[in-house]
Structures are given as C-alpha cells and as structure tokens.
Coordinates of C-alpha atoms and ligand atoms in Angstrom, one line a residue:
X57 CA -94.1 64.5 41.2
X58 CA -96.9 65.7 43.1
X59 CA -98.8 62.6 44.7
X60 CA -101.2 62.8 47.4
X61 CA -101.7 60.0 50.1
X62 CA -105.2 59.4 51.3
X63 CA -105.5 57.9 54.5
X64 CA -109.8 57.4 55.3
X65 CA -110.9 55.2 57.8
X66 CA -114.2 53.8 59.5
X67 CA -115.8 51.4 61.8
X68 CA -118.2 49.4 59.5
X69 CA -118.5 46.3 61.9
X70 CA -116.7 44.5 64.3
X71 CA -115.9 40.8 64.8
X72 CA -116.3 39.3 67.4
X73 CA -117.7 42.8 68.9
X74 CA -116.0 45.8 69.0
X75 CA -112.5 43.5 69.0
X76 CA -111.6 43.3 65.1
X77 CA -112.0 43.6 61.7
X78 CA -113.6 40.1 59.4
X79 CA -111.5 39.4 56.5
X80 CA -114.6 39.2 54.4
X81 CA -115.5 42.9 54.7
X82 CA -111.8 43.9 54.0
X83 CA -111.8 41.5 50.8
X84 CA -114.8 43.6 49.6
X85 CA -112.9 46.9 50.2
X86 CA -109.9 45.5 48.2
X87 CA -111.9 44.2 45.2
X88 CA -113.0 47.5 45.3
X89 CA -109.8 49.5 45.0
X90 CA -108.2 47.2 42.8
X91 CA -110.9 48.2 40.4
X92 CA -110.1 52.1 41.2
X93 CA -106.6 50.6 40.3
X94 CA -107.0 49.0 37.2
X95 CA -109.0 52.0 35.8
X96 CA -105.8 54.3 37.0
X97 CA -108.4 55.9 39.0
X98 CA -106.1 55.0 42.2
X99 CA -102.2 55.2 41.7
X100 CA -102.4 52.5 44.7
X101 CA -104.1 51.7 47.9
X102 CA -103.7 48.7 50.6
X103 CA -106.4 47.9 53.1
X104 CA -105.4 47.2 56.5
X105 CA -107.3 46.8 60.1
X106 CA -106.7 48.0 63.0
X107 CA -108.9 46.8 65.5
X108 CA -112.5 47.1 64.5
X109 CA -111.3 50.1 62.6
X110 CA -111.2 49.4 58.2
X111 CA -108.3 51.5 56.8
X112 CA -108.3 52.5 53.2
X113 CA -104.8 53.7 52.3
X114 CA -105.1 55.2 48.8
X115 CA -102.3 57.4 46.7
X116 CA -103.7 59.6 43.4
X117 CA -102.6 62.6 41.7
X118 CA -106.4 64.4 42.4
X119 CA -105.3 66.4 45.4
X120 CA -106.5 66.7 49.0
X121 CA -110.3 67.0 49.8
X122 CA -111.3 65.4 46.3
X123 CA -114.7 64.9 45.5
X124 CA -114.8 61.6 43.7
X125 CA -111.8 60.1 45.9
X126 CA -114.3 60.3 49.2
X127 CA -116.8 59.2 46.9
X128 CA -115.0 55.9 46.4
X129 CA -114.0 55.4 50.4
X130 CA -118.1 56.4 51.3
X131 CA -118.7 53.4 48.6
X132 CA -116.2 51.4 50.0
X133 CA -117.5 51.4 53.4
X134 CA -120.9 51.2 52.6
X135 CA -120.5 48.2 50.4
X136 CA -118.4 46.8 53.6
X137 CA -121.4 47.5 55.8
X138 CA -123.5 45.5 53.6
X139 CA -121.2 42.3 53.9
X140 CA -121.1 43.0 57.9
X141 CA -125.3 43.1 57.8
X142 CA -124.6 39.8 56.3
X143 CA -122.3 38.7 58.5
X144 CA -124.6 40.4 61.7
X145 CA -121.2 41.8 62.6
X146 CA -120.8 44.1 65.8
X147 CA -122.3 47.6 65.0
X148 CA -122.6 47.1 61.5
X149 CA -122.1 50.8 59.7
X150 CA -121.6 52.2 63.5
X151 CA -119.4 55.6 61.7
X152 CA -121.8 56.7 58.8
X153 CA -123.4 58.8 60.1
X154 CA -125.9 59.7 57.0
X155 CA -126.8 57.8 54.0
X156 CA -126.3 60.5 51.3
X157 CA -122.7 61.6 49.8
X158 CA -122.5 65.1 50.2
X159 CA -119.4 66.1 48.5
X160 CA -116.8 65.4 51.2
X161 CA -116.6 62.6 53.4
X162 CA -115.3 65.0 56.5
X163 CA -118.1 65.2 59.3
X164 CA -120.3 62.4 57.9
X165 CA -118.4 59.8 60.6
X166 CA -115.1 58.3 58.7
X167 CA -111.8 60.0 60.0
X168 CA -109.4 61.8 57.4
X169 CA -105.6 62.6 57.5
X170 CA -104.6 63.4 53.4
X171 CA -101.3 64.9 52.3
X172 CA -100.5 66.6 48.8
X173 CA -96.8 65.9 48.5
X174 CA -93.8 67.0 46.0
X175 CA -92.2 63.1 46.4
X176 CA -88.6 63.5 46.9
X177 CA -86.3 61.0 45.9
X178 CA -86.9 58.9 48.4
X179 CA -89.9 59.2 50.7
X180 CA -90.2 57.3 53.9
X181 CA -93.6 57.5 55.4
X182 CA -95.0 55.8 58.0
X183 CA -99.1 55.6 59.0
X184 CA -100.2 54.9 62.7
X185 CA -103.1 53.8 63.0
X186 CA -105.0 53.1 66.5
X187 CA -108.0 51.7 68.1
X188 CA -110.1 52.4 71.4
X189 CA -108.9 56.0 71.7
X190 CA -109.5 59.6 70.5
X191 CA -107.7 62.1 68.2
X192 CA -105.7 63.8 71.1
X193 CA -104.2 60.6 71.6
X194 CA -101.3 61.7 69.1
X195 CA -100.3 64.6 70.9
X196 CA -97.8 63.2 72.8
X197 CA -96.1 61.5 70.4
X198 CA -96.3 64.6 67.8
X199 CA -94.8 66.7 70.5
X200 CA -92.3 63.8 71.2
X201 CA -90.9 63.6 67.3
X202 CA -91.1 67.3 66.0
X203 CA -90.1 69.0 69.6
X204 CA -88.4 67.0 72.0
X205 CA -84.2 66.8 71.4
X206 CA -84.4 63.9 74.0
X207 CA -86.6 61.9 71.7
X208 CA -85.4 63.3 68.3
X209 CA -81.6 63.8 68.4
X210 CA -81.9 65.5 64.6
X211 CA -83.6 68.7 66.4
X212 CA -80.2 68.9 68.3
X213 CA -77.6 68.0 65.7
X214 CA -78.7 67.8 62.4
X215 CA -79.0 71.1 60.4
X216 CA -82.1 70.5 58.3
X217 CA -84.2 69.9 61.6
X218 CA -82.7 72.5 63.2
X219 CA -85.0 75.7 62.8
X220 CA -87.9 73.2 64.5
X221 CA -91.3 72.8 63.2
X222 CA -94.6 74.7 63.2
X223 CA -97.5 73.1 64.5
X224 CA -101.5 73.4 63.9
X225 CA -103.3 73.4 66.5
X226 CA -107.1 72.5 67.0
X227 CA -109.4 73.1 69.1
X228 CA -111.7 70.6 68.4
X229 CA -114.9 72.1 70.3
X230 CA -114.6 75.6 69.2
X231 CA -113.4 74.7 66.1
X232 CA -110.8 77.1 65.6
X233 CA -107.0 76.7 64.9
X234 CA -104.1 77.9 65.5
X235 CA -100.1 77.5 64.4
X236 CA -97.9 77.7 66.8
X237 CA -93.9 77.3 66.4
X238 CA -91.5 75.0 68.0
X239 CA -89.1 75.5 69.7
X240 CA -89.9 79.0 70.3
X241 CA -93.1 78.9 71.7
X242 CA -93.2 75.2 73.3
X243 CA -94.6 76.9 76.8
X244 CA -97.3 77.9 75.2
X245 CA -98.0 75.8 72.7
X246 CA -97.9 72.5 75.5
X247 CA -100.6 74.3 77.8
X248 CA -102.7 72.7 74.5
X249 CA -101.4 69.7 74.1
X250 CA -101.4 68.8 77.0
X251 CA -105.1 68.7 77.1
X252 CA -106.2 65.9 74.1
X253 CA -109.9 65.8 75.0
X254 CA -110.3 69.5 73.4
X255 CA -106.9 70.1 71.5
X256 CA -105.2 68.0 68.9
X257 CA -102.9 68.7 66.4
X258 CA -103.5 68.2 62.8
X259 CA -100.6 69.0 61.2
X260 CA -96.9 70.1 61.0
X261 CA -94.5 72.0 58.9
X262 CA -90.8 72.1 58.7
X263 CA -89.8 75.6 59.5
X264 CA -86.8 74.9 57.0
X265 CA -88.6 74.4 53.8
X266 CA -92.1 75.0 55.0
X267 CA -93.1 71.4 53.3
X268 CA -95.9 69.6 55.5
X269 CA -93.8 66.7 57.7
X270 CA -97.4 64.7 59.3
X271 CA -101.2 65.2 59.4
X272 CA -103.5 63.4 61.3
X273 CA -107.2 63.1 61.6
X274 CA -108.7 64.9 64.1
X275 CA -112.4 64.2 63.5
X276 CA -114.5 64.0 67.3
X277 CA -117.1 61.9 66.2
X278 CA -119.3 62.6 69.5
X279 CA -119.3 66.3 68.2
X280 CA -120.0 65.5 64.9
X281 CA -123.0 63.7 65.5
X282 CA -124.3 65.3 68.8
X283 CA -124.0 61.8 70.7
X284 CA -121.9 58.9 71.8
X285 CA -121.1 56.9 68.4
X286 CA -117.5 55.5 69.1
X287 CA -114.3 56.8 69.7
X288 CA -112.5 58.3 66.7
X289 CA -109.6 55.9 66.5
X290 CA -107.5 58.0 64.9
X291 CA -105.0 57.7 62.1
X292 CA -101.5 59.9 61.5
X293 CA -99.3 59.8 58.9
X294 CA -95.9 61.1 58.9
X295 CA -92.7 61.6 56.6
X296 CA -89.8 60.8 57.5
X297 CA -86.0 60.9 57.0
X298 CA -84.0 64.0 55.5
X299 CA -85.7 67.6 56.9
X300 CA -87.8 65.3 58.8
X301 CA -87.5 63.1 61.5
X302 CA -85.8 59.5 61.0
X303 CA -88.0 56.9 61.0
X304 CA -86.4 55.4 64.3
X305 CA -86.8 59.1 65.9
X306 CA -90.8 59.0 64.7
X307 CA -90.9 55.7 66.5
X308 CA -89.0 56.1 69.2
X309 CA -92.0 58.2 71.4
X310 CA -93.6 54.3 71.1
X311 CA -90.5 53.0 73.7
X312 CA -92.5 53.8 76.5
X313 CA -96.6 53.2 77.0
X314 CA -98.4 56.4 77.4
X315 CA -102.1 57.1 78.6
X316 CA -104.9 57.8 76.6
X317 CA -108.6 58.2 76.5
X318 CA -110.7 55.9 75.2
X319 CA -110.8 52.1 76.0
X320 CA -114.1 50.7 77.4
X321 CA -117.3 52.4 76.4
X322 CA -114.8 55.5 75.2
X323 CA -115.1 56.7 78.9
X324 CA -111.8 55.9 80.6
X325 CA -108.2 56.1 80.9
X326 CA -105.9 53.4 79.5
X327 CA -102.0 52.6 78.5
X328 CA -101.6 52.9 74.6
X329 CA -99.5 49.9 73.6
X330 CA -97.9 49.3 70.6
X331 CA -98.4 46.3 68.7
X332 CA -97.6 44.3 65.5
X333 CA -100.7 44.1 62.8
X334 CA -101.3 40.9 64.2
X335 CA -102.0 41.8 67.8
X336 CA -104.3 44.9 67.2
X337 CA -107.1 42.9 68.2
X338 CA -108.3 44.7 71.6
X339 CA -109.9 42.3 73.9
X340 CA -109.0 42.5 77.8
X341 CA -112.1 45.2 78.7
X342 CA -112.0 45.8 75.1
X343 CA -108.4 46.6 75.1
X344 CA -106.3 48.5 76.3
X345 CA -105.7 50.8 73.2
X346 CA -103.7 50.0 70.5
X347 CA -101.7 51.3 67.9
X348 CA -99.7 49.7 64.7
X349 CA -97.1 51.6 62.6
X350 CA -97.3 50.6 58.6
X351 CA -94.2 51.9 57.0
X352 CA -94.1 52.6 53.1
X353 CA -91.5 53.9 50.6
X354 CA -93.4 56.0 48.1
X355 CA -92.1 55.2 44.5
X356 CA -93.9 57.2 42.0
X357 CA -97.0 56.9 43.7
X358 CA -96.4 53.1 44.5
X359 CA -96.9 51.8 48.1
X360 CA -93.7 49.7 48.8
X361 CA -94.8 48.2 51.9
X362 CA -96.1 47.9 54.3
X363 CA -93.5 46.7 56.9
X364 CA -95.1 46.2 60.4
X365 CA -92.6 48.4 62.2
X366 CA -94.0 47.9 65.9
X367 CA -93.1 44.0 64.9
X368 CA -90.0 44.5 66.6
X369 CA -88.5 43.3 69.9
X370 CA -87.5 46.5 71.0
X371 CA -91.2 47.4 71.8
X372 CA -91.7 44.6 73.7
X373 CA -91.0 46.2 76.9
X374 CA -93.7 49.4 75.9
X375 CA -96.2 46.1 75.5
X376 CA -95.7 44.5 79.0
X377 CA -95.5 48.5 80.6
X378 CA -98.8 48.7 79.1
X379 CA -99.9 45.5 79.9
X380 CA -98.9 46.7 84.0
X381 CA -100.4 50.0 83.5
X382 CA -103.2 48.4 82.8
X383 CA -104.0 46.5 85.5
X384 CA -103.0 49.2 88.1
X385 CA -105.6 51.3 86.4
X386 CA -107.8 48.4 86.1
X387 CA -107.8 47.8 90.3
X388 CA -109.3 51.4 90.0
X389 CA -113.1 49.9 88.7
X390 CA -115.5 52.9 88.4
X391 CA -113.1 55.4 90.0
X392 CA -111.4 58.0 88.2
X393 CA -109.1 58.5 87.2
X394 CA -109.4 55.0 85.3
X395 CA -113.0 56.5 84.9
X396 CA -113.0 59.4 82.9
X397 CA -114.1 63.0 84.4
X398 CA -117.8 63.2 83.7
X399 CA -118.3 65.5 80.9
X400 CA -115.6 63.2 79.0
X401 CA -117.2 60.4 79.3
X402 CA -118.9 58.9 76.1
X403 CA -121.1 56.7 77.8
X404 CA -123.3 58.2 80.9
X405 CA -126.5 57.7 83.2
X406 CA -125.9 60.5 85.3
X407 CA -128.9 62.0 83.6
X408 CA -131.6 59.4 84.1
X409 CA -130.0 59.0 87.9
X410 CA -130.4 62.7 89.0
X411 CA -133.9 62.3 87.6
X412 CA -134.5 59.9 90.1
X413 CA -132.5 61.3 93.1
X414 CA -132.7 64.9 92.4
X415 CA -135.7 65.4 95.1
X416 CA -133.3 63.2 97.7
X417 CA -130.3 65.8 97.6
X418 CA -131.0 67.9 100.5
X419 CA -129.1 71.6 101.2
X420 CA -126.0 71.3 103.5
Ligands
F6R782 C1 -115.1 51.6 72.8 C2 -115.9 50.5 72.2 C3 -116.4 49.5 73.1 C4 -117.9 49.6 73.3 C5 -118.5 48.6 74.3 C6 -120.0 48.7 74.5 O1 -114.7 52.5 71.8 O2 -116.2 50.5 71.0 O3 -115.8 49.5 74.4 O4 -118.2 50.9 73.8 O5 -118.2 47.3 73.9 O6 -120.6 48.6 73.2 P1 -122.1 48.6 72.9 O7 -122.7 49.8 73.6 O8 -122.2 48.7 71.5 O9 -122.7 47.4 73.5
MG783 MG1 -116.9 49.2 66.9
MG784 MG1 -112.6 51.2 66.8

C-alpha cells in the first residue's frame, strides 16, 4: 500500500515567548484534523510541539506536494494564529509569510519533509523534530546513521545496508542539488556537509532497492523571505529497521550533544540536546536547541504512536554534555565562535553602526 506521511510544521505563536507551544492553539489544530479524519480526507495525523514550533503529522493516500493536503496545514495554522492573536501569544503567525494559498505551501514560511511510501510489513519510522536551530543542523546526524560503520554497525555487517546509501544534497543558497553516494564518495560528499549554513541534505536512498530511507525539510526561511524571520527548526523523518537503519542505530548519533546554529536571536552557536516531549521547552537564553524523537509503526496508514524515544535514560548523559557545552560557550558572550560569523547571523546592527562610524575608520 502506497501511503504518504506528511510532516508540515510552523511557528504560529509562542508561549511564554519564543519558549513553547499553548495547548489552546494545538487543540484548534487537532479539531481540525480530526475533521480531515472523519471525512477520510486524512488516513491519520497527531499534533505535537516542539518548542514554539506546531507540528502537523498527517498520513493520506494523495501523494507528495498535494494541493489540497497544504491547503489544510495553511488552514490549520492560520486558524491557530487566530487563537494565538487571542491569546497575544509571542510572534503570533511569525512563519506565514503571505496571506494567500498559492498552490503549495513550500516557500510561503512552514517547513516540509513528505514521503510517498510502498508500506512494508512492518514500517518503523521515527520523526525528529527540533527547535532554535537551522536545516543543516541534521547533517551530522544523517551522515552519522546512513555513513558512519562506528555509529551504524548494519553498514558493516548486515547485507541489506551494505551497498550504502545515496544522498541529496542541497545547496540551499544556490539552490541546486546534487546526489552523491556513500561510501564511495564520503571525501567529497563531507566537504558539504560539513558546512550546514549553505548545505543540507534532503534526502536519502538505499543503494540496494533504491526506496527513499529519510527526508527532511530544508526550507531557509531567511532566504525565503529576504530577512530575519526565525530559524527554520527543522523536522526529519526517517524509516527504519530492515534495508534501513535500526531504530537504535538512527538514534544512536543523539549519544553525544553536537553543535548547531541557531539558539538566541538565530545568530550563534549552541549544543543540540536531546530531550523527552516534555522538556522541549527552550528557556536558558532561549535554549540551548532541542530536539525530540516521535517514533510510529505505520499500520495501513495508522499512526501507532508516538513513543517519546529520547525519554530514555541512556540520553541523559547527551543532556548534561549539552547542558556543559553550554555554559563553556555561554562564558564566550558576544564572541565568536558562540557568536556566529557575521554574514550568519540572523540578527545584525553592523549596518546602522558602520553608518555611524564609517567616517572614524582611518587608513593604516
Ligand atoms: C531564536 C528565537 C529567539 C528570538 C529572541 C528575540 O530562533 O526565536 O531567540 O530571536 O527571543 O525575539 P524578538 O526579536 O521577537 O524579540
Ligand atoms: Mg517563535
Ligand atoms: Mg521555533
């Protein structure tokens, strides 16, 4: 059975801030989609938060990139913004970034990661979903699961991940793309990755089968709108178990905090820690950036989940690694590199203060 799972998410509001998400606008988004539901518009959905980010996790037989499925999330979050005007929540309707539907929610401010899948018999996926960071935040971890035998023993010894995985890569300011294959070409393919502000993968194919094994959404927000509207807080989802990854091998690039851009004002550096749903609520200098794992089996369509797979011990020592990467960067103030180099940051004054100065600077 063909079934595709929709993953669309926006900032519509924050409360208290930019910190979380108010249950109120999340119960309008689920009346909503249980109407989708009952009118088997929607096969399923569930609503979850993840800081002040609304996530709409939807599952439909209409394929990616469908008209009247964006439709629904643009209603959705524009019914939610409504409730936050209400509510005077933080930034009410801070990602939409026009008023008119124009066919495809893509580039009008909500991120996107959608996957048409052939369900197999049993289908493990698991969406990750963070807060106070941008879409190159997941190339680490991508590289981690689908490249890296020391994270994902299955690359190594078991013969369906064996022939590796093919990435797309994209460069996010050119906007161009490119596949890339792994583990043939990991040299190359890392002198990308290994710079998130202007490459980030978007998806990634089993070499064996050539089925789709995660997607993400790689929307830049500040180059879709020309200025500084928020970081993109991205999503990625990813199947798992079989000729993919197992779900403890997708995880396992969590064990360790890793840092990302983002954090306060979207213009520094900061540890990404993993965190039960409970705990994605970033607050100490409006973080540090999270990031919570839903797990689902897929049953015909069905959501069987979610189970809050960073709500586990074993990541506690990620959290406090975080927590001390934190304040070492912390100590750093308005220095890089807490501070981000200056064309990354998303917040700036440099303008209005060379202005000023610009007669004071003096030849050497
Ligand atoms: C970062 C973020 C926050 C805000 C900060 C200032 O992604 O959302 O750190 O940038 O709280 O917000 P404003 O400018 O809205 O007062
Ligand atoms: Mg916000
Ligand atoms: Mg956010």
């Amino acid at each position: 059975m063909k079934v595709t799972l929709s993953v669309i998410k926006a900032d519509i509001g924050g409360w208290v801030g930019h910190s979380s998400s108010h249950p109120e606008v999340m119960g309008k988004a689920t009346e909503m989609l249980e109407v989708a539901k009952k009118r088997s518009f929607l096969i399923d959905y569930r609503v979850l938060a993840c800081g002040d980010d609304l996530q709409l996790i939807m599952t439909h037989d209409r394929g990616e990139e469908d008209e009247q499925v964006h439709k629904l999330a643009w209603d959705v979050f524009w019914a939610g913004t409504d409730v936050a005007k209400k509510l005077k929540l933080y930034g009410a309707g801070q990602d939409l970034l026009t008023d008119a539907f124009s066919g495809n929610i893509r580039g009008a401010g909500p991120g996107v990661a959608e996957m048409a899948l052939e369900e197999r018999p049993s289908e493990p996926v698991i969406i990750f979903m963070a807060d106070k960071t941008s879409a190159g935040a997941w190339n680490l971890p991508f590289y981690k699961m689908f490249a890296d035998p020391f994270n994902t023993a299955g690359l190594v010894i078991a013969e369906s991940l064996h022939k590796g995985f093919a990435f797309e890569i994209q460069d996010v300011k050119a906007h161009k793309k490119i596949t890339l294959n792994s583990p043939d070409e990991i040299y190359d393919m890392l002198m990308f990755l290994g710079a998130p502000s202007r490459y980030a993968v978007k998806r990634v194919y089993s070499r064996a089968t050539g089925a789709i094994g995660a997607v993400s959404s790689t929307e830049r927000l500040a180059e879709i709108a020309g200025r500084y509207v928020g970081k993109d807080d991205p999503v990625l989802v990813v199947r798992c178990q079989g000729d993919f990854p197992a779900v403890g091998e997708v995880l396992e690039p969590f064990g360790h905090s890793f840092i990302v851009e983002g954090w306060m004002r979207g213009s520094h550096h900061g540890p990404l820690m993993p965190v039960a749903f409970k705990d994605a609520n970033p607050s100490r200098f409006d973080g540090p950036p999270r990031v919570i794992a839903a797990g689902f089996q897929l049953a015909n369509g069905l959501l069987v989940g979610p189970r809050d797979l960073f709500d586990d011990p074993a990541f506690e020592p990620a959290r406090q690694e975080a927590n001390t990467l934190a304040s070492a960067l912390r100590r750093h103030g308005p220095f890089e590199p807490h501070r981000l180099p200056l064309e990354e940051m998303e917040y700036t004054t440099m303008a209005g203060i060379m202005k000023r100065l610009g007669q004071r600077w003096e030849p050497l």
